[in-house]
Amino acid sequence: EIVLTQSPGTLSLSPGERATLSCRASQSVSSSYLAWYQQKPGQAPRLLIYGASSRATGIPDRFSGSGSGTDFTLTIRRLEPEDFAVYYCQQYGSSPYTFGQGTKLEIK
Amino acid sequence: QVQLVESGGDVVQPGRSLRLSCAASGFSFSNYGMHWVRQAPGKGLEWVAVISYDGSNKYYADSVKGRFTISRDNSKNTLYLQMNSLRAEDTAVYYCAKADRVIMLFGSCFDYWGQGTLVTVSS
């Protein structure tokens, strides 16, 4: 099983700042099958990034993903008020599919 | 547009059974793998099970293996999760999610999610 560890657990920033979220895998993620999801309170998760760096349909270009192998990053350039949420990384290359524990992005 | 609507969540006693349903619309259901993902109150996401587009392949998380069964009825565009021998630790919101690529199971992330249905296991 591939274990995903996200850091930091909580990130406190102000609107307009840049957010950098990390996701580290316990072993290499095949073919960069790494996704990022955003979840707001009371809502289902929403796909942001797939294939480590491709934006899902309708996702603003201030969201970007990078990385390969075992180290991946989600960057949000110029935070908007609606970006404050919990973010999860996920590997989907092998079973069991696994999620990181999440990073809570909160308003400072 | 793609819609996934879960139902069947309830309060049940430990050891009892429950069946969840997920009604799909807005896409060719029979071409896509489907997943169940759960989220315990205040916790993160946990993948539960996946079924291939034709129902021939199924995979489960170790935490539910032997107790839960995923199935689908492509004629009804509906996904199911039969949950037996329920435990307190199965208490969660259960989401169904669609694989983003036709036919593929692995290498396919989750592009649409339902709003979830709450299962509470308590005596």
XYZ file of N, CA and C in Angstrom:
693
model
N 0.841 -1.192 0.000
C 0.000 0.000 0.000
C 0.884 1.253 0.000
N 0.527 2.198 -0.860
C 1.268 3.459 -0.910
C 0.675 4.421 0.109
N 1.507 4.841 1.056
C 1.080 5.805 2.070
C 1.444 7.211 1.592
N 0.488 8.108 1.645
C 0.706 9.502 1.257
C 0.696 10.376 2.506
N 1.738 11.190 2.663
C 1.857 12.076 3.816
C 1.840 13.519 3.337
N 0.857 14.262 3.791
C 0.721 15.656 3.384
C 1.283 16.586 4.457
N 1.856 17.669 3.994
C 2.346 18.696 4.913
C 2.169 20.075 4.299
N 1.951 21.085 5.149
C 1.704 20.946 6.586
C 0.279 20.444 6.839
N -0.032 20.170 8.104
C -1.386 19.764 8.434
C -2.367 20.918 8.285
N -1.905 22.098 8.700
C -2.692 23.323 8.577
C -1.795 24.421 8.046
N -2.341 25.207 7.134
C -1.591 26.315 6.538
C -2.440 27.579 6.691
N -1.892 28.571 7.367
C -2.626 29.820 7.602
C -2.041 30.917 6.726
N -2.847 31.416 5.810
C -2.395 32.432 4.868
C -3.502 33.455 4.650
N -3.129 34.542 4.021
C -4.086 35.615 3.717
C -4.444 35.604 2.241
N -5.626 36.074 1.899
C -5.981 36.191 0.471
C -4.910 36.985 -0.267
N -4.611 36.532 -1.478
C -3.583 37.181 -2.282
C -2.220 36.532 -2.151
N -2.010 35.762 -1.064
C -0.724 35.072 -0.878
C -0.686 33.786 -1.701
N 0.492 33.192 -1.724
C 0.739 31.952 -2.456
C 0.759 30.798 -1.473
N 0.090 29.710 -1.838
C 0.059 28.525 -0.994
C 0.818 27.391 -1.666
N 1.623 26.700 -0.875
C 2.366 25.538 -1.365
C 2.083 24.356 -0.447
N 1.443 23.331 -1.006
C 1.063 22.140 -0.258
C 1.877 20.963 -0.767
N 2.332 20.130 0.153
C 3.203 19.019 -0.205
C 2.532 17.676 0.022
N 2.878 16.726 -0.798
C 2.385 15.346 -0.680
C 3.554 14.420 -0.987
N 3.924 13.614 -0.006
C 5.046 12.680 -0.187
C 4.540 11.253 -0.113
N 4.956 10.429 -1.073
C 4.527 9.032 -1.143
C 5.589 8.103 -0.575
N 5.131 6.994 0.018
C 6.046 6.024 0.624
C 6.800 5.207 -0.424
N 6.291 5.190 -1.636
C 6.976 4.584 -2.777
C 6.534 5.316 -4.027
N 7.285 5.086 -5.091
C 7.034 5.837 -6.307
C 5.605 5.630 -6.818
N 4.975 6.715 -7.211
C 3.621 6.666 -7.768
C 3.730 6.445 -9.270
N 3.195 5.341 -9.729
C 3.373 4.955 -11.128
C 2.744 5.958 -12.077
N 3.503 6.275 -13.123
C 3.025 7.152 -14.200
C 2.421 8.455 -13.704
N 2.902 8.907 -12.554
C 2.388 10.162 -11.972
C 0.880 10.141 -11.812
N 0.344 8.997 -11.411
C -1.100 8.897 -11.153
C -1.396 9.493 -9.783
N -1.250 10.818 -9.726
C -1.431 11.546 -8.485
C -2.438 12.679 -8.740
N -3.465 12.743 -7.898
C -4.509 13.754 -8.036
C -4.609 14.593 -6.776
N -5.160 15.779 -6.927
C -5.464 16.666 -5.807
C -6.954 16.988 -5.838
N -7.561 16.983 -4.649
C -8.979 17.304 -4.501
C -9.134 18.418 -3.469
N -10.157 19.217 -3.661
C -10.514 20.266 -2.712
C -11.851 19.888 -2.076
N -11.950 20.063 -0.765
C -13.218 19.802 -0.096
C -13.560 20.949 0.847
N -14.745 21.484 0.668
C -15.262 22.520 1.556
C -16.254 21.889 2.525
N -16.477 22.504 3.678
C -17.360 21.918 4.687
C -18.742 21.591 4.127
N -19.188 20.359 4.400
C -20.511 19.939 3.969
C -20.629 19.614 2.498
N -19.510 19.625 1.787
C -19.538 19.345 0.350
C -18.711 18.118 0.014
N -18.990 17.562 -1.156
C -18.181 16.471 -1.671
C -16.838 17.015 -2.168
N -15.842 16.165 -2.208
C -14.567 16.590 -2.799
C -14.740 16.953 -4.273
N -13.852 17.833 -4.745
C -13.860 18.248 -6.145
C -12.473 18.021 -6.717
N -12.409 17.403 -7.886
C -11.131 17.148 -8.536
C -10.516 18.445 -9.026
N -9.271 18.693 -8.636
C -8.538 19.874 -9.092
C -7.488 19.525 -10.144
N -6.643 18.558 -9.785
C -5.450 18.209 -10.570
C -5.403 16.698 -10.734
N -5.062 16.226 -11.925
C -4.827 14.804 -12.148
C -3.528 14.639 -12.935
N -2.998 13.429 -12.912
C -1.722 13.216 -13.598
C -0.628 14.111 -13.080
N -0.722 14.456 -11.814
C 0.243 15.299 -11.079
C 0.219 16.770 -11.478
N -0.116 17.081 -12.753
C 0.031 18.468 -13.187
C -1.052 18.968 -14.139
N -2.025 18.148 -14.463
C -3.081 18.577 -15.389
C -4.289 19.098 -14.622
N -4.758 20.282 -14.985
C -5.928 20.842 -14.320
C -7.204 20.195 -14.835
N -8.112 19.901 -13.913
C -9.406 19.347 -14.312
C -10.241 20.443 -14.971
N -11.297 20.027 -15.619
C -12.172 20.954 -16.328
C -12.719 22.023 -15.393
N -12.573 23.279 -15.799
C -13.153 24.375 -15.042
C -12.334 24.872 -13.877
N -11.160 24.286 -13.674
C -10.316 24.712 -12.544
C -9.484 25.922 -12.962
N -9.503 26.992 -12.167
C -8.752 28.205 -12.539
C -7.256 27.941 -12.637
N -6.585 28.757 -13.458
C -5.157 28.506 -13.684
C -4.281 28.969 -12.532
N -4.861 29.526 -11.466
C -4.046 29.819 -10.278
C -3.685 28.529 -9.521
N -4.372 27.424 -9.858
C -4.036 26.125 -9.289
C -3.056 25.405 -10.225
N -1.952 24.918 -9.658
C -1.023 24.146 -10.468
C -0.435 23.015 -9.646
N -0.127 21.918 -10.314
C 0.477 20.769 -9.665
C 1.793 20.419 -10.312
N 2.682 19.871 -9.502
C 3.983 19.467 -10.024
C 4.490 18.282 -9.238
N 5.578 17.693 -9.743
C 6.231 16.603 -9.044
C 6.154 15.291 -9.802
N 6.911 14.331 -9.291
C 6.936 12.992 -9.851
C 7.584 12.061 -8.845
N 7.456 10.761 -9.097
C 8.078 9.793 -8.195
C 7.388 9.758 -6.845
N 8.028 10.353 -5.852
C 7.472 10.325 -4.501
C 7.139 11.705 -3.941
N 7.474 12.764 -4.642
C 7.260 14.114 -4.121
C 6.427 14.949 -5.066
N 5.314 15.448 -4.528
C 4.358 16.194 -5.328
C 3.949 17.480 -4.599
N 3.586 18.493 -5.375
C 3.238 19.795 -4.809
C 2.009 20.361 -5.498
N 1.133 20.936 -4.694
C 0.017 21.736 -5.211
C 0.308 23.182 -4.853
N 0.291 24.051 -5.840
C 0.523 25.476 -5.620
C -0.723 26.255 -6.007
N -1.108 27.164 -5.133
C -2.227 28.061 -5.434
C -1.657 29.477 -5.428
N -1.644 30.056 -6.597
C -1.066 31.384 -6.778
C -2.137 32.409 -6.481
N -1.876 33.352 -5.628
C -2.818 34.431 -5.301
C -4.146 33.884 -4.789
N -4.152 33.508 -3.523
C -5.325 32.899 -2.907
C -6.549 33.805 -2.988
N -7.670 33.172 -3.358
C -8.971 33.832 -3.340
C -9.728 33.349 -2.099
N -10.708 34.121 -1.618
C -11.458 33.703 -0.409
C -12.071 32.315 -0.537
N -12.481 31.935 -1.730
C -13.124 30.626 -1.925
C -12.132 29.460 -1.933
N -10.839 29.754 -1.861
C -9.838 28.680 -1.892
C -9.573 28.079 -0.518
N -10.099 28.701 0.520
C -9.822 28.199 1.862
C -10.704 26.974 2.109
N -10.045 25.843 2.272
C -10.706 24.540 2.282
C -9.686 23.500 2.720
N -10.079 22.234 2.657
C -9.153 21.133 2.907
C -8.766 20.520 1.559
N -7.485 20.206 1.426
C -6.961 19.649 0.181
C -6.387 18.260 0.443
N -6.731 17.331 -0.429
C -6.253 15.954 -0.320
C -5.502 15.565 -1.588
N -4.380 14.879 -1.400
C -3.767 14.217 -2.540
C -4.199 12.760 -2.547
N -4.117 12.140 -3.706
C -4.555 10.747 -3.878
C -3.708 10.083 -4.949
N -3.334 8.833 -4.698
C -2.698 8.065 -5.772
C -3.713 7.080 -6.313
N -3.767 6.939 -7.625
C -4.776 6.078 -8.254
C -4.139 5.133 -9.267
N -2.888 4.806 -9.029
C -2.209 3.889 -9.941
C -2.315 2.437 -9.550
N -2.635 2.168 -8.288
C -2.714 0.790 -7.827
C -3.680 0.684 -6.663
N -4.167 -0.531 -6.451
C -5.048 -0.772 -5.316
C -4.205 -1.180 -4.106
N -4.559 -0.700 -2.920
C -5.677 0.193 -2.655
C -5.369 1.638 -3.035
N -6.374 2.302 -3.612
C -6.249 3.728 -3.855
C -6.079 4.384 -2.486
N -5.204 5.340 -2.375
C -4.994 5.941 -1.069
C -5.016 7.465 -1.156
N -5.459 8.072 -0.059
C -5.493 9.522 0.080
C -4.503 9.941 1.159
N -3.987 11.140 1.030
C -3.273 11.745 2.128
C -4.261 12.152 3.204
N -3.739 12.562 4.348
C -4.596 12.890 5.482
C -5.217 14.278 5.367
N -4.773 15.046 4.382
C -5.340 16.365 4.132
C -4.518 17.504 4.703
N -4.592 18.638 4.021
C -4.038 19.909 4.503
C -5.181 20.906 4.569
N -5.368 21.477 5.748
C -6.394 22.496 5.908
C -5.785 23.866 5.620
N -6.334 24.543 4.641
C -5.880 25.889 4.297
C -6.866 26.870 4.920
N -6.372 27.627 5.908
C -7.263 28.524 6.638
C -6.830 29.972 6.481
N -7.795 30.848 6.672
C -7.527 32.282 6.546
C -6.790 32.781 7.789
N -5.689 33.482 7.528
C -4.886 34.028 8.628
C -5.521 35.326 9.150
N -25.770 16.952 -17.646
C -24.591 17.012 -16.784
C -24.551 15.754 -15.909
N -23.362 15.408 -15.480
C -23.182 14.214 -14.655
C -23.818 14.430 -13.287
N -24.609 13.447 -12.888
C -25.192 13.476 -11.540
C -25.039 12.114 -10.894
N -24.638 12.139 -9.639
C -24.551 10.928 -8.827
C -25.323 11.200 -7.546
N -26.310 10.375 -7.272
C -27.166 10.600 -6.110
C -27.198 9.338 -5.257
N -26.591 9.445 -4.076
C -26.553 8.322 -3.147
C -27.818 8.287 -2.305
N -28.160 7.097 -1.856
C -29.290 6.927 -0.946
C -29.069 5.656 -0.135
N -29.873 5.500 0.903
C -29.817 4.289 1.704
C -29.153 4.437 3.061
N -28.545 5.576 3.309
C -27.912 5.786 4.604
C -28.926 5.777 5.738
N -28.506 5.325 6.886
C -29.447 5.181 8.017
C -28.655 4.974 9.295
N -29.387 4.914 10.394
C -28.808 4.534 11.685
C -29.082 3.041 11.876
N -28.023 2.269 12.086
C -28.178 0.821 12.253
C -27.364 0.352 13.433
N -27.778 -0.783 13.987
C -27.056 -1.352 15.124
C -25.840 -2.134 14.654
N -24.838 -2.222 15.487
C -23.666 -3.040 15.139
C -24.084 -4.462 14.790
N -23.426 -5.007 13.771
C -23.726 -6.365 13.336
C -24.801 -6.453 12.269
N -25.562 -5.390 12.077
C -26.637 -5.409 11.089
C -26.105 -5.082 9.695
N -26.999 -5.103 8.722
C -26.649 -4.872 7.318
C -27.363 -3.648 6.774
N -26.814 -3.119 5.689
C -27.393 -1.963 5.023
C -26.935 -1.989 3.571
N -27.805 -1.546 2.669
C -27.405 -1.440 1.269
C -27.542 0.005 0.800
N -26.450 0.524 0.274
C -26.440 1.865 -0.304
C -26.618 1.775 -1.813
N -27.220 2.812 -2.370
C -27.392 2.911 -3.818
C -26.836 4.238 -4.312
N -26.436 4.254 -5.558
C -25.957 5.478 -6.202
C -26.558 5.514 -7.599
N -27.481 6.431 -7.830
C -28.131 6.569 -9.137
C -27.331 7.541 -9.995
N -26.942 7.080 -11.170
C -26.089 7.876 -12.056
C -26.858 8.358 -13.273
N -26.521 9.540 -13.726
C -27.128 10.075 -14.943
C -26.178 11.070 -15.581
N -26.421 11.352 -16.866
C -25.632 12.354 -17.568
C -24.374 11.830 -18.230
N -24.138 10.524 -18.173
C -22.982 9.927 -18.834
C -23.293 8.464 -19.123
N -22.450 7.827 -19.918
C -22.643 6.416 -20.261
C -22.142 5.545 -19.112
N -23.018 5.303 -18.182
C -22.657 4.607 -16.924
C -21.923 3.296 -17.200
N -22.370 2.547 -18.183
C -21.823 1.212 -18.427
C -20.399 1.234 -18.968
N -19.842 2.415 -19.241
C -18.475 2.527 -19.765
C -17.425 2.870 -18.715
N -17.857 3.114 -17.479
C -16.933 3.643 -16.479
C -16.901 2.807 -15.209
N -15.694 2.660 -14.675
C -15.575 2.112 -13.345
C -16.172 3.081 -12.333
N -16.576 2.540 -11.192
C -17.198 3.348 -10.147
C -16.630 2.972 -8.785
N -16.580 3.956 -7.900
C -15.975 3.775 -6.580
C -16.937 4.157 -5.459
N -16.665 3.615 -4.298
C -17.215 4.116 -3.046
C -16.050 4.634 -2.200
N -16.246 5.806 -1.626
C -15.270 6.448 -0.741
C -16.043 6.889 0.499
N -15.441 6.765 1.663
C -16.142 7.194 2.875
C -15.320 8.192 3.665
N -16.026 8.895 4.542
C -15.384 9.920 5.375
C -16.058 9.904 6.740
N -15.319 9.420 7.720
C -15.820 9.428 9.092
C -15.945 10.873 9.572
N -16.812 11.132 10.535
C -17.035 12.500 11.004
C -15.744 13.188 11.419
N -15.453 14.316 10.807
C -14.274 15.091 11.142
C -12.959 14.494 10.673
N -13.010 13.453 9.855
C -11.792 12.759 9.401
C -11.581 12.933 7.909
N -10.537 12.286 7.399
C -10.202 12.373 5.994
C -10.937 11.354 5.149
N -10.549 11.301 3.881
C -11.191 10.419 2.915
C -10.556 9.037 2.951
N -11.398 8.017 2.857
C -10.921 6.632 2.809
C -11.597 5.929 1.642
N -10.796 5.445 0.714
C -11.337 4.663 -0.390
C -11.863 3.330 0.140
N -13.036 2.897 -0.372
C -13.677 1.689 0.131
C -13.637 0.546 -0.887
N -14.088 0.831 -2.119
C -14.195 -0.246 -3.101
C -14.327 0.343 -4.504
N -13.989 -0.476 -5.483
C -14.127 -0.093 -6.896
C -14.677 -1.280 -7.671
N -15.439 -0.991 -8.697
C -15.967 -2.012 -9.594
C -15.711 -1.567 -11.026
N -15.312 -2.516 -11.859
C -15.048 -2.184 -13.258
C -16.342 -1.883 -14.006
N -16.180 -1.361 -15.221
C -17.341 -0.912 -15.999
C -18.386 -2.015 -16.208
N -17.901 -3.265 -16.311
C -18.812 -4.372 -16.607
C -19.085 -5.245 -15.384
N -18.528 -4.851 -14.246
C -18.759 -5.608 -13.022
C -17.871 -6.819 -12.837
N -16.951 -7.026 -13.769
C -16.155 -8.257 -13.714
C -14.986 -8.182 -12.743
N -14.568 -6.997 -12.388
C -13.451 -6.816 -11.461
C -13.865 -5.918 -10.304
N -13.489 -6.350 -9.115
C -13.822 -5.606 -7.905
C -12.626 -5.633 -6.972
N -12.395 -4.527 -6.300
C -11.316 -4.439 -5.328
C -11.842 -3.722 -4.093
N -11.272 -4.109 -2.938
C -11.766 -3.571 -1.672
C -10.614 -3.116 -0.785
N -10.908 -2.150 0.074
C -9.981 -1.812 1.141
C -9.961 -2.963 2.142
N -8.816 -3.175 2.769
C -8.702 -4.256 3.745
C -9.720 -4.101 4.874
N -10.047 -2.865 5.210
C -10.931 -2.603 6.347
C -12.360 -3.097 6.115
N -12.724 -3.350 4.852
C -14.099 -3.781 4.557
C -14.147 -5.127 3.840
N -13.002 -5.660 3.478
C -12.956 -6.906 2.722
C -13.644 -8.029 3.488
N -14.504 -8.749 2.789
C -15.238 -9.849 3.406
C -16.539 -9.419 4.058
N -16.740 -8.125 4.230
C -17.981 -7.623 4.847
C -18.816 -6.813 3.859
N -18.160 -6.078 2.981
C -18.853 -5.215 2.016
C -18.756 -5.835 0.626
N -19.796 -5.602 -0.175
C -19.801 -6.058 -1.565
C -20.270 -4.930 -2.471
N -19.459 -4.608 -3.452
C -19.825 -3.610 -4.441
C -20.433 -4.311 -5.650
N -21.453 -3.713 -6.220
C -22.071 -4.278 -7.416
C -22.696 -3.153 -8.229
N -23.142 -3.484 -9.411
C -23.772 -2.483 -10.275
C -24.814 -3.137 -11.164
N -25.772 -2.335 -11.571
C -26.787 -2.766 -12.533
C -26.753 -1.753 -13.663
N -26.093 -2.096 -14.743
C -25.936 -1.149 -15.844
C -27.257 -0.861 -16.551
N -28.222 -1.748 -16.434
C -29.533 -1.499 -17.047
C -30.312 -0.432 -16.281
N -29.922 -0.247 -15.017
C -30.592 0.747 -14.177
C -29.687 1.938 -13.860
N -28.472 1.950 -14.415
C -27.512 3.029 -14.135
C -27.331 3.247 -12.636
N -27.179 2.159 -11.923
C -27.111 2.235 -10.467
C -25.962 1.404 -9.918
N -25.277 1.982 -8.952
C -24.171 1.351 -8.222
C -24.676 1.020 -6.820
N -24.186 -0.079 -6.267
C -24.619 -0.502 -4.936
C -23.414 -0.779 -4.037
N -23.682 -0.704 -2.731
C -22.715 -1.172 -1.743
C -23.497 -1.914 -0.668
N -23.340 -3.226 -0.635
C -23.948 -4.042 0.402
C -22.989 -4.113 1.575
N -23.442 -3.654 2.722
C -22.590 -3.593 3.907
C -23.152 -4.542 4.968
N -22.389 -5.563 5.293
C -22.784 -6.542 6.306
C -21.880 -6.425 7.527
N -22.336 -6.999 8.630
C -21.543 -7.031 9.872
C -20.992 -5.643 10.199
N -21.870 -4.666 10.198
C -21.428 -3.282 10.392
C -20.861 -3.069 11.781
N -19.867 -2.196 11.835
C -19.175 -1.864 13.077
C -19.276 -0.361 13.324
N -19.014 0.032 14.544
C -19.056 1.460 14.879
C -18.098 2.253 13.996
N -16.970 1.663 13.676
C -15.959 2.366 12.872
C -16.353 2.497 11.396
N -17.483 1.919 11.015
C -17.998 2.119 9.651
C -18.852 3.377 9.552
N -19.079 4.029 10.686
C -19.846 5.273 10.684
C -19.135 6.327 9.836
N -19.842 6.834 8.827
C -19.219 7.768 7.890
C -20.250 8.263 6.879
N -19.870 9.315 6.185
C -20.567 9.684 4.957
C -19.960 8.852 3.833
N -20.811 8.205 3.064
C -20.364 7.370 1.950
C -20.659 8.089 0.639
N -19.599 8.274 -0.146
C -19.720 8.909 -1.443
C -19.526 7.869 -2.548
N -20.286 8.006 -3.616
C -19.928 7.280 -4.828
C -19.187 8.259 -5.736
N -18.280 7.729 -6.530
C -17.457 8.571 -7.399
C -17.223 7.851 -8.718
N -17.151 8.635 -9.768
C -16.985 8.094 -11.110
C -15.515 8.125 -11.521
N -15.037 7.052 -12.140
C -13.697 7.054 -12.726
C -13.683 7.998 -13.922
N -12.558 8.657 -14.143
C -12.547 9.687 -15.179
C -12.261 9.152 -16.575
N -11.808 7.908 -16.681
C -11.475 7.375 -18.010
C -12.337 6.179 -18.354
N -12.727 6.118 -19.596
C -13.528 5.003 -20.078
C -12.765 3.693 -19.872
N -13.457 2.692 -19.379
C -12.964 1.316 -19.212
C -11.908 1.177 -18.118
N -10.938 2.088 -18.050
C -9.813 1.929 -17.147
C -10.211 1.933 -15.679
N -9.584 1.067 -14.901
C -9.748 1.074 -13.460
C -8.581 1.801 -12.823
N -7.408 1.261 -12.987
C -6.222 1.905 -12.447
C -5.722 2.932 -13.455
N -5.213 4.021 -12.946
C -4.836 5.117 -13.819
C -6.001 6.028 -14.128
N -7.066 5.888 -13.350
C -8.266 6.684 -13.566
C -8.651 7.326 -12.242
N -8.605 8.669 -12.187
C -8.952 9.337 -10.935
C -10.468 9.527 -10.863
N -10.921 10.286 -9.861
C -12.350 10.379 -9.588
C -12.843 11.766 -9.995
N -13.520 11.867 -11.133
C -13.830 13.199 -11.632
C -15.190 13.740 -11.193
N -16.102 12.889 -10.780
C -17.388 13.350 -10.260
C -17.737 12.563 -9.014
N -18.312 13.276 -8.053
C -18.691 12.689 -6.775
C -20.150 13.023 -6.493
N -20.817 12.103 -5.809
C -22.133 12.428 -5.297
C -22.011 13.266 -4.033
N -23.158 13.618 -3.458
C -23.171 14.436 -2.246
C -23.062 13.617 -0.967
N -23.146 12.320 -1.109
C -22.914 11.455 0.046
C -24.190 11.072 0.788
N -24.108 9.945 1.499
C -25.200 9.489 2.356
C -24.593 9.026 3.671
N -25.210 9.398 4.781
C -24.636 9.160 6.103
C -25.081 7.813 6.655
N -24.097 7.038 7.052
C -24.343 5.768 7.733
C -23.842 5.900 9.162
N -24.722 5.647 10.105
C -24.357 5.697 11.524
C -24.583 4.331 12.118
N -23.523 3.765 12.679
C -23.609 2.453 13.312
C -23.513 2.659 14.813
N -24.631 2.412 15.490
C -24.692 2.683 16.919
C -25.804 1.856 17.547
N -25.539 1.432 18.776
C -26.570 0.686 19.504
C -27.488 1.623 20.270
